[in-house]
Coordinates of C-alpha atoms in Angstrom, one line a residue:
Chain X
X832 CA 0.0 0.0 0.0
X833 CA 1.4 3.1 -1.1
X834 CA 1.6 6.5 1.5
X835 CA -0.2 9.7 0.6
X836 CA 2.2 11.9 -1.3
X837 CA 0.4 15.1 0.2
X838 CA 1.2 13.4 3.9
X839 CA 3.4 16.2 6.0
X840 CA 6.1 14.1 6.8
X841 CA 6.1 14.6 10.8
X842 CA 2.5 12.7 10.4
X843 CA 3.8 9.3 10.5
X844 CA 0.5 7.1 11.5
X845 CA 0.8 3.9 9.2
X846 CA 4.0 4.8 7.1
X847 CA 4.4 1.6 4.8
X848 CA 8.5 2.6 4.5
X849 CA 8.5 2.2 8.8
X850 CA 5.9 -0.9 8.7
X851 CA 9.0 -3.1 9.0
X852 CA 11.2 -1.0 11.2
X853 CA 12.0 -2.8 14.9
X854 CA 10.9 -0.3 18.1
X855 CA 13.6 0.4 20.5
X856 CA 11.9 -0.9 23.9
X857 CA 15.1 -0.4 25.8
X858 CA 15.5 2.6 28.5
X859 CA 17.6 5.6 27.7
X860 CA 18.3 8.1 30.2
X861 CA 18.0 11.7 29.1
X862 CA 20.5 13.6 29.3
X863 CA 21.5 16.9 31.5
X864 CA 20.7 18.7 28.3
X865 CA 17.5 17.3 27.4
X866 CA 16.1 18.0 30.9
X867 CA 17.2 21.6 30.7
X868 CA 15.6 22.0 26.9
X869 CA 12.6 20.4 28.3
X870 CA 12.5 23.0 31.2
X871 CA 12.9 25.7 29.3
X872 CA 10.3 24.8 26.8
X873 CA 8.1 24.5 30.1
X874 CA 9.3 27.7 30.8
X875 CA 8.5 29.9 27.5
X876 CA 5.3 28.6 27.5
X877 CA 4.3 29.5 31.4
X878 CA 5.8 32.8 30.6
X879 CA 3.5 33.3 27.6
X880 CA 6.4 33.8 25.2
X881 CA 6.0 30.5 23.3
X882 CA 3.3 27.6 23.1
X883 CA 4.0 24.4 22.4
X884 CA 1.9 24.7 19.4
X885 CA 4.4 27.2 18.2
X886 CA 7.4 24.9 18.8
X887 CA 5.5 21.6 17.8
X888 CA 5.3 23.7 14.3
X889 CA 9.1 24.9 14.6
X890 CA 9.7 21.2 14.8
X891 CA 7.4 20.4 11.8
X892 CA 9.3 23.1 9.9
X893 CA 12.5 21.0 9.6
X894 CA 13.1 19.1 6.7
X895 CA 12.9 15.6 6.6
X896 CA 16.0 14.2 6.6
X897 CA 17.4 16.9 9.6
X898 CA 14.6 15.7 11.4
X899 CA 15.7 12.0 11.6
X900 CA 18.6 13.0 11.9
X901 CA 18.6 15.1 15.0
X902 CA 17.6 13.9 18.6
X903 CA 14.6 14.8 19.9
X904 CA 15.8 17.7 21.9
X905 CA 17.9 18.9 19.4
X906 CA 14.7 19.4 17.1
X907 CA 13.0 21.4 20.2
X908 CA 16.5 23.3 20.4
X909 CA 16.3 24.4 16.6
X910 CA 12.1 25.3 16.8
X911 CA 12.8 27.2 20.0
X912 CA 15.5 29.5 18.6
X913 CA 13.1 29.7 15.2
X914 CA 10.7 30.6 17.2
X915 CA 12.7 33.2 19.7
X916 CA 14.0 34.6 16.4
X917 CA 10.5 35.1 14.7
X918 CA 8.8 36.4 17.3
X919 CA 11.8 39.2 17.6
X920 CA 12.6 38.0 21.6
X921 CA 16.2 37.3 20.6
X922 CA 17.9 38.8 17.2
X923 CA 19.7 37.2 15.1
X924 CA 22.5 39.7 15.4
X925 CA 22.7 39.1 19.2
X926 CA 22.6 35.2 19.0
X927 CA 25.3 35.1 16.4
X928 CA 27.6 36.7 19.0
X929 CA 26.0 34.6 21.4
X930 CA 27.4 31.4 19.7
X931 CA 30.6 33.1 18.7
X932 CA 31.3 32.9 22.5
X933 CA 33.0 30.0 23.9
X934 CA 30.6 27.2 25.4
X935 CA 29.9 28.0 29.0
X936 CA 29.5 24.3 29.6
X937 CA 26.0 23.8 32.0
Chain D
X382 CA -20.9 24.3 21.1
X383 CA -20.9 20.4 20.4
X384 CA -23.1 19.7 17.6
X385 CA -22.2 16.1 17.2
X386 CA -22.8 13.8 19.8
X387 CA -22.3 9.9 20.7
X388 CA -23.4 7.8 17.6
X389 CA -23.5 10.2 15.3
X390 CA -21.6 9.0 12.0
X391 CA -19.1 11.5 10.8
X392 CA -17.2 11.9 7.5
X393 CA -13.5 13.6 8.2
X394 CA -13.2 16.0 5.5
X395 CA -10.9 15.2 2.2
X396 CA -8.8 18.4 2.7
X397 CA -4.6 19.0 2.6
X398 CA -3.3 22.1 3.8
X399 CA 0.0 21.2 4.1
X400 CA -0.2 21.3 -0.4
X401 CA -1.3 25.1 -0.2
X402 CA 2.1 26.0 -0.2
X403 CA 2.0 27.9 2.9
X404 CA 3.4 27.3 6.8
X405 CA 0.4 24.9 8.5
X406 CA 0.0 22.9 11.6
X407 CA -2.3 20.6 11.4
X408 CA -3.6 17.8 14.1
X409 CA -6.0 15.7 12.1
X410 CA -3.8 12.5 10.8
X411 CA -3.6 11.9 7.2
X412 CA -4.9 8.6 7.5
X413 CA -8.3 9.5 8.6
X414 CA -8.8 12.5 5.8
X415 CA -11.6 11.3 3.8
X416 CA -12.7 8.4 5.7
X417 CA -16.0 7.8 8.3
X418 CA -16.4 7.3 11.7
X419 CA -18.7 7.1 14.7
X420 CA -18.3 9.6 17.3
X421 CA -17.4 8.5 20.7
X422 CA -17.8 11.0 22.9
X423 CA -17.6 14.7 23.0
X424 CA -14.7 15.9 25.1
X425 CA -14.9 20.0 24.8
X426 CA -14.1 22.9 23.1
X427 CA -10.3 24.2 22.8
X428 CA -8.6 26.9 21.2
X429 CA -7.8 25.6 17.6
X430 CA -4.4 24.6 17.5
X431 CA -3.9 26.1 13.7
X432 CA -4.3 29.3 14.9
X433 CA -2.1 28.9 18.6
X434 CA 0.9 27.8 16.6
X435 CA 1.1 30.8 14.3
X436 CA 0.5 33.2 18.2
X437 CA -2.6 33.9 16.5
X438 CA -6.0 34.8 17.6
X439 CA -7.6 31.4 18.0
X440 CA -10.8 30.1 16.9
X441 CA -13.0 28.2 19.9
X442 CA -13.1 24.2 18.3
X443 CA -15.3 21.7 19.7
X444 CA -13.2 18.5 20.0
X445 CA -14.8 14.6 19.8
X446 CA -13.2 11.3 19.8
X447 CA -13.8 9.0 16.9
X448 CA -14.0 5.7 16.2
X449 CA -12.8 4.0 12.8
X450 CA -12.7 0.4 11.9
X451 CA -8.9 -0.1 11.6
X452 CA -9.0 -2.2 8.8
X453 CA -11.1 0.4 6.9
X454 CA -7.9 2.8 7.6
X455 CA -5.3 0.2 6.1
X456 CA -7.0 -3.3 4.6
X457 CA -3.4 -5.0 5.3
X458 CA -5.3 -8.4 4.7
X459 CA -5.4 -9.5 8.6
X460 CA -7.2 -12.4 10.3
X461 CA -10.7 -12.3 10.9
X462 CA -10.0 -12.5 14.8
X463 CA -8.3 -8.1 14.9
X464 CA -11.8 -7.8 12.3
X465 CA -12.6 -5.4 15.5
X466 CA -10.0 -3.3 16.0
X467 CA -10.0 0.6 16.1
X468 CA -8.4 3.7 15.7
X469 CA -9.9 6.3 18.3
X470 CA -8.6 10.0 17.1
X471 CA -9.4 13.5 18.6
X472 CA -10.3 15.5 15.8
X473 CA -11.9 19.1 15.7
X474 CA -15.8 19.9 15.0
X475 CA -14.9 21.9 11.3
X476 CA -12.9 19.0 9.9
X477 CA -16.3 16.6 10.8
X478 CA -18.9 16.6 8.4
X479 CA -22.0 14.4 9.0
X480 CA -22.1 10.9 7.1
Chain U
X268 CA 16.9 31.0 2.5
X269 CA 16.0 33.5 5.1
X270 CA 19.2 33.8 6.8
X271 CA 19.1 31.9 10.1
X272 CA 20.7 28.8 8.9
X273 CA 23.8 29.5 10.4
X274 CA 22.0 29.7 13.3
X275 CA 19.5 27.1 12.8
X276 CA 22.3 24.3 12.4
X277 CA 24.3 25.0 15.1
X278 CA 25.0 22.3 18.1
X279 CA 21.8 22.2 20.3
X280 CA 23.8 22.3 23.4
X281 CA 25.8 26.1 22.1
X282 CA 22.5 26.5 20.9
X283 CA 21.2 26.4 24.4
X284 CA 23.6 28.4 25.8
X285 CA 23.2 30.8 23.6
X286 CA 19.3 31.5 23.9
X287 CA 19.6 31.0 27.6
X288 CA 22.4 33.3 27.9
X289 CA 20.3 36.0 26.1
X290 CA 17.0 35.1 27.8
X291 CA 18.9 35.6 30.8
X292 CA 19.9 38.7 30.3
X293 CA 16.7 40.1 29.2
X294 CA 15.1 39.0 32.5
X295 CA 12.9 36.5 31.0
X296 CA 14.1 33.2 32.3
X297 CA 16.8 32.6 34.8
X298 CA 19.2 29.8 35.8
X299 CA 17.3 29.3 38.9
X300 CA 14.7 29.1 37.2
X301 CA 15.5 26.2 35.0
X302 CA 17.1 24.5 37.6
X303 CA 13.7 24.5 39.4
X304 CA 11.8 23.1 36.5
X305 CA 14.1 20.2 36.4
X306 CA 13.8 19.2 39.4
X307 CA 9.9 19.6 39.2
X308 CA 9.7 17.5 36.1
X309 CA 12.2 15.2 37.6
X310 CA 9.0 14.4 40.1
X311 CA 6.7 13.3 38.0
X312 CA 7.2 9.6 37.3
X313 CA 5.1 6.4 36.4
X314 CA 5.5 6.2 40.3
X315 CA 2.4 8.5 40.2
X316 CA 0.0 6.9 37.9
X317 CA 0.6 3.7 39.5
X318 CA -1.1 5.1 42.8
X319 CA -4.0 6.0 40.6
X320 CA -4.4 2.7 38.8
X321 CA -3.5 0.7 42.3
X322 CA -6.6 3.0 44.1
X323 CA -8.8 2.6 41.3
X324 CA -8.5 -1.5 41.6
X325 CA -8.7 -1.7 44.9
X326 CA -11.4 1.2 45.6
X327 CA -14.9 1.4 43.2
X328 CA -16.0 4.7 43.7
X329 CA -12.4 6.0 43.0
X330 CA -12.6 4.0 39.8
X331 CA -15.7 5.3 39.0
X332 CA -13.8 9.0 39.4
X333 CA -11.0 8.2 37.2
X334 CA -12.8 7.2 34.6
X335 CA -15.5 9.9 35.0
X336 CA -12.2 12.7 35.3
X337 CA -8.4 11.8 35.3
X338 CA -7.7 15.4 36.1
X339 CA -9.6 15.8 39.2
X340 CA -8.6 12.1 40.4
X341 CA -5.0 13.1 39.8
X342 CA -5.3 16.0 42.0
X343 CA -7.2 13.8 44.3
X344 CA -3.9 12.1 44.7
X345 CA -2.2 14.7 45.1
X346 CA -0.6 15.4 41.4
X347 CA -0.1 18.9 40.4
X348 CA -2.2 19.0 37.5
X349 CA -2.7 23.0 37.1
X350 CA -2.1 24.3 33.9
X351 CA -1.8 20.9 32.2
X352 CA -3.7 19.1 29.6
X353 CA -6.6 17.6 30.6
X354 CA -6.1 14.0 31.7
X355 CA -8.4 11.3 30.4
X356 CA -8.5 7.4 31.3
X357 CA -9.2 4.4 28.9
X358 CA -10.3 1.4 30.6
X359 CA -9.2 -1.9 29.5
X360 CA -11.9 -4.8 30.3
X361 CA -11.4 -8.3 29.3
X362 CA -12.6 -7.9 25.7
X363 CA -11.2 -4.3 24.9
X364 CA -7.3 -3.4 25.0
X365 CA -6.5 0.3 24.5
X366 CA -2.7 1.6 23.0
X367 CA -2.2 4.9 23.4
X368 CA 0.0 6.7 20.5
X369 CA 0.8 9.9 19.4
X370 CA 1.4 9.8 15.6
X371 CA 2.2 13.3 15.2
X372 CA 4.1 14.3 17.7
X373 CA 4.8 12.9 21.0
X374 CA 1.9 13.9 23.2
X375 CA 2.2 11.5 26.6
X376 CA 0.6 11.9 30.1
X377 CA 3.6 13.7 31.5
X378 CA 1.9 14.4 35.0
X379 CA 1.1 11.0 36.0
X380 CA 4.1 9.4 34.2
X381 CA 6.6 11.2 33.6
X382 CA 8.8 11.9 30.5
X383 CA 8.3 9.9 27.7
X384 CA 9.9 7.0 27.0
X385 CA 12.4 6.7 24.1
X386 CA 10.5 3.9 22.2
X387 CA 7.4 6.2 22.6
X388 CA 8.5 9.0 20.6
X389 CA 10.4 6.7 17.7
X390 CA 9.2 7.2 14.5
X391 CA 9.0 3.2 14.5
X392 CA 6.2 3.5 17.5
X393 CA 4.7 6.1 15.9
X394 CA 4.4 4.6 12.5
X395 CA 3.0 1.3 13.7
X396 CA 1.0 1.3 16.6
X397 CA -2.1 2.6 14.2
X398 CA -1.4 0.5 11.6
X399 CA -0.4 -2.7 13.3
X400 CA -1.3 -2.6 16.8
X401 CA -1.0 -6.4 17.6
X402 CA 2.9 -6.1 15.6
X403 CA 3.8 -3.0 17.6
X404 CA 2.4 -4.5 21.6
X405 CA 4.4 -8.4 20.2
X406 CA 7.8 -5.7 20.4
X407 CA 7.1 -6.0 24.2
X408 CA 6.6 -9.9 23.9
X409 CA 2.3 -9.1 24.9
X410 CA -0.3 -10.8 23.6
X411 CA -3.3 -10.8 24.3
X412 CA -6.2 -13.5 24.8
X413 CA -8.5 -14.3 22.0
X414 CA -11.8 -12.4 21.7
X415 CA -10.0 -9.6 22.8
X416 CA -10.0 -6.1 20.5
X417 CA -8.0 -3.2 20.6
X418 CA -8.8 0.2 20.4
X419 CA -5.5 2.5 19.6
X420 CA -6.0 5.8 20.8
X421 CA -3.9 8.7 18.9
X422 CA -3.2 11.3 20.8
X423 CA -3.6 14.0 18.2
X424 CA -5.3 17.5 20.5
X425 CA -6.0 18.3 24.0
X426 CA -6.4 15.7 25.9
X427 CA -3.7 13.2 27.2
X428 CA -4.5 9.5 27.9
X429 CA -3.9 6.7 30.4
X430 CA -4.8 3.2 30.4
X431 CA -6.0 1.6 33.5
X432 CA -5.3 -1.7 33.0
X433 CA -6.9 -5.1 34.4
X434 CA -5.8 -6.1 37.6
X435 CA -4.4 -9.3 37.4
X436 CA -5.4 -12.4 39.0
X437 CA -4.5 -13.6 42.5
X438 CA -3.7 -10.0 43.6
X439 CA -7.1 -10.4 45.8
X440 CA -5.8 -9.9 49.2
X441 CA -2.6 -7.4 48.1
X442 CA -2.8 -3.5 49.4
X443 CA -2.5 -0.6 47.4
X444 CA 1.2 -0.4 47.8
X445 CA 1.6 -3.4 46.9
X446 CA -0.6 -3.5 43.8
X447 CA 1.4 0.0 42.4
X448 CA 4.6 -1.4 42.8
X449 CA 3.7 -3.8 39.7
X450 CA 2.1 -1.1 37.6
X451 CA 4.8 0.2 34.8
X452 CA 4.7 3.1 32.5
X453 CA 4.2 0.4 29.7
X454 CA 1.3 -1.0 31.4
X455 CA -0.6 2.4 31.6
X456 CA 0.2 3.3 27.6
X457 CA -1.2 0.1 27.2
X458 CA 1.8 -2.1 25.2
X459 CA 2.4 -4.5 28.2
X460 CA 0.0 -5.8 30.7
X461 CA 0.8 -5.9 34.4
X462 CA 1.1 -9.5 35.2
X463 CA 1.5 -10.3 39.9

């Protein structure tokens, strides 16, 4: 059975090329920086400053391939800076310089 | 608000925003576009989520749960004994049309 | 290309220094402030919708409450559920299984379990669990006994779902403790089954 071409590719319910695919069942810790990305995701949305709707579609806005690609809370990482940036609560200007700086290390 | 209640048969409408060429979000599965259902339960209204993740001004959606026959949704040829099984999806009021 | 690529592509962790840095600055969201979100998040835990399921088996009008409001018998038990999605329960019965999956994202019932599990969130778990339920639950070695249906439940809006599973046999004379400390996260998302 063949998938619909017009499917969004985050919308994965019943994907024939994944029919096959095994499911990881084992446990993996999260890491230090997943917590914190999932706190401040928490965050910008208690604060008003960013919903999860907004990042869910931040997330939806990468491109296929990135998106399998990248962990889980690196996809959040990427939509919450797309999101920061669009919305004009960080510039672009100031988060270049930002990541010119050497890691702090949290 | 809910105009739909337990029973009622429901057809999810045949639409694809994401093809328009613009930025969507959209939280009605591709699977069930186009295909009938009977609605479980209704479970609310919400601010629509199309709207929230563009920080727009959000229309008020009422929300239901629906039943499809799982093998309507993907007639992969199984035995007679998962004939039964369903999908049960939370979709919004103005992607329901009556069946 | 609108320009943010650079930016866009960079490491998620200088990434998160970076907007945490500036967000810091700003006054919009401190350190502390992080740190305390953590550690509240770090509380939640299947732990907590064990107690539910474990009360509801063992007391009827509490069942009755879960099934009739998750939210409300969450707070009951004392879960913070403020500000939260609105909890709803599936009840499994000896003819209906529910499997709870989020195809297009990876919406999970954080307050009364926790985060969600790796396998949860896989494209694999996500692609399947409509499609081949009985497949996806045989990953965890369950089956279940004939006559038997199940009803997948994908998490696609508001609400966030539980399963409370059938108690299993020969747990008559255990306590509630006793009865939550066999309840996993698998069990209440509905691709295991407790067994005593």
């Amino acid at each position: 059975m063949e998938d619909d071409p017009r499917r969004a590719h985050h919308d994965m319910g019943g994907v024939s090329r994944l029919a096959c695919r095994a499911i990881d069942t084992g446990p993996h810790a999260l890491t230090d920086f997943d917590k914190r990305v999932d706190a401040l995701r928490q965050l910008l949305g208690a604060k008003g400053i960013m919903s999860v709707d907004e990042l869910r579609r931040g997330i939806e806005a990468i491109d296929e391939p990135t998106y399998h690609r990248l962990g889980y809370y690196e996809r959040w990482m990427r939509s919450i800076a797309d999101n920061l940036l669009a919305r004009g609560v960080v510039t672009a200007d100031e988060l270049r310089a930002a990541l010119g700086a050497p890691a702090s290390g949290a | 608000m809910s105009t739909l209640g337990p029973g009622d048969r429901v057809r999810v409408r045949d639409d694809w925003p994401e093809t328009g060429g613009m930025p969507v979000h959209v939280r009605t599965p591709h699977y069930v576009r186009g295909q009938e259902g009977t609605v479980l339960r209704a479970l609310g209204a919400f601010p629509d989520p199309a709207d929230l993740a563009f920080a727009r001004p959000a229309a008020t959606r009422a929300l239901y749960h629906v039943i499809f026959a799982q093998r309507a949704l993907w007639p992969d040829g199984r035995p007679d004994e998962e004939a039964s099984d369903e999908v049960l999806v939370e979709l919004y009021e103005h992607w329901l049309e009556r069946a | 290309m609108d320009g943010i690529d650079d930016i866009l592509t960079a490491d998620g962790a200088r990434l998160y220094e970076a907007v945490t840095a500036l967000l810091a600055c700003r006054g919009l969201i401190t350190a502390a402030e992080i740190d305390a979100r953590v550690r509240a998040t770090d509380a939640a835990s299947p732990a907590q919708g064990a107690r539910m399921v474990a009360r509801a088996w063992s007391d009827p009008a509490y069942r009755v409450r879960l099934l009739g409001d998750g939210t409300r018998a969450a707070e009951e038990m004392g879960i913070p559920m403020r500000g939260l999605p609105p909890l709803g329960v599936l009840e499994n019965t000896p003819h209906l299984h529910h499997l709870v999956v989020c195809t297009l994202c990876s919406c999970y019932p954080r307050a009364v379990l926790g985060y969600p599990p790796f396998w949860f969130k896989s494209a694999a778990y996500r692609a399947r669990a409509v499609r081949d339920p009985r497949g996806t639950i045989a990953e965890w070695r369950t089956t279940l006994p004939a006559g038997t249906h199940i009803r997948v439940v994908d998490s696609t809006a508001d609400y966030r779902w539980m399963v409370l599973p059938l108690r299993p046999d020969d747990t008559e004379d255990w306590d509630e403790a006793r009865l939550a400390a066999i309840v996993r996260d698998t069990d209440m998302i509905g691709v295991t089954v407790p067994t005593a």
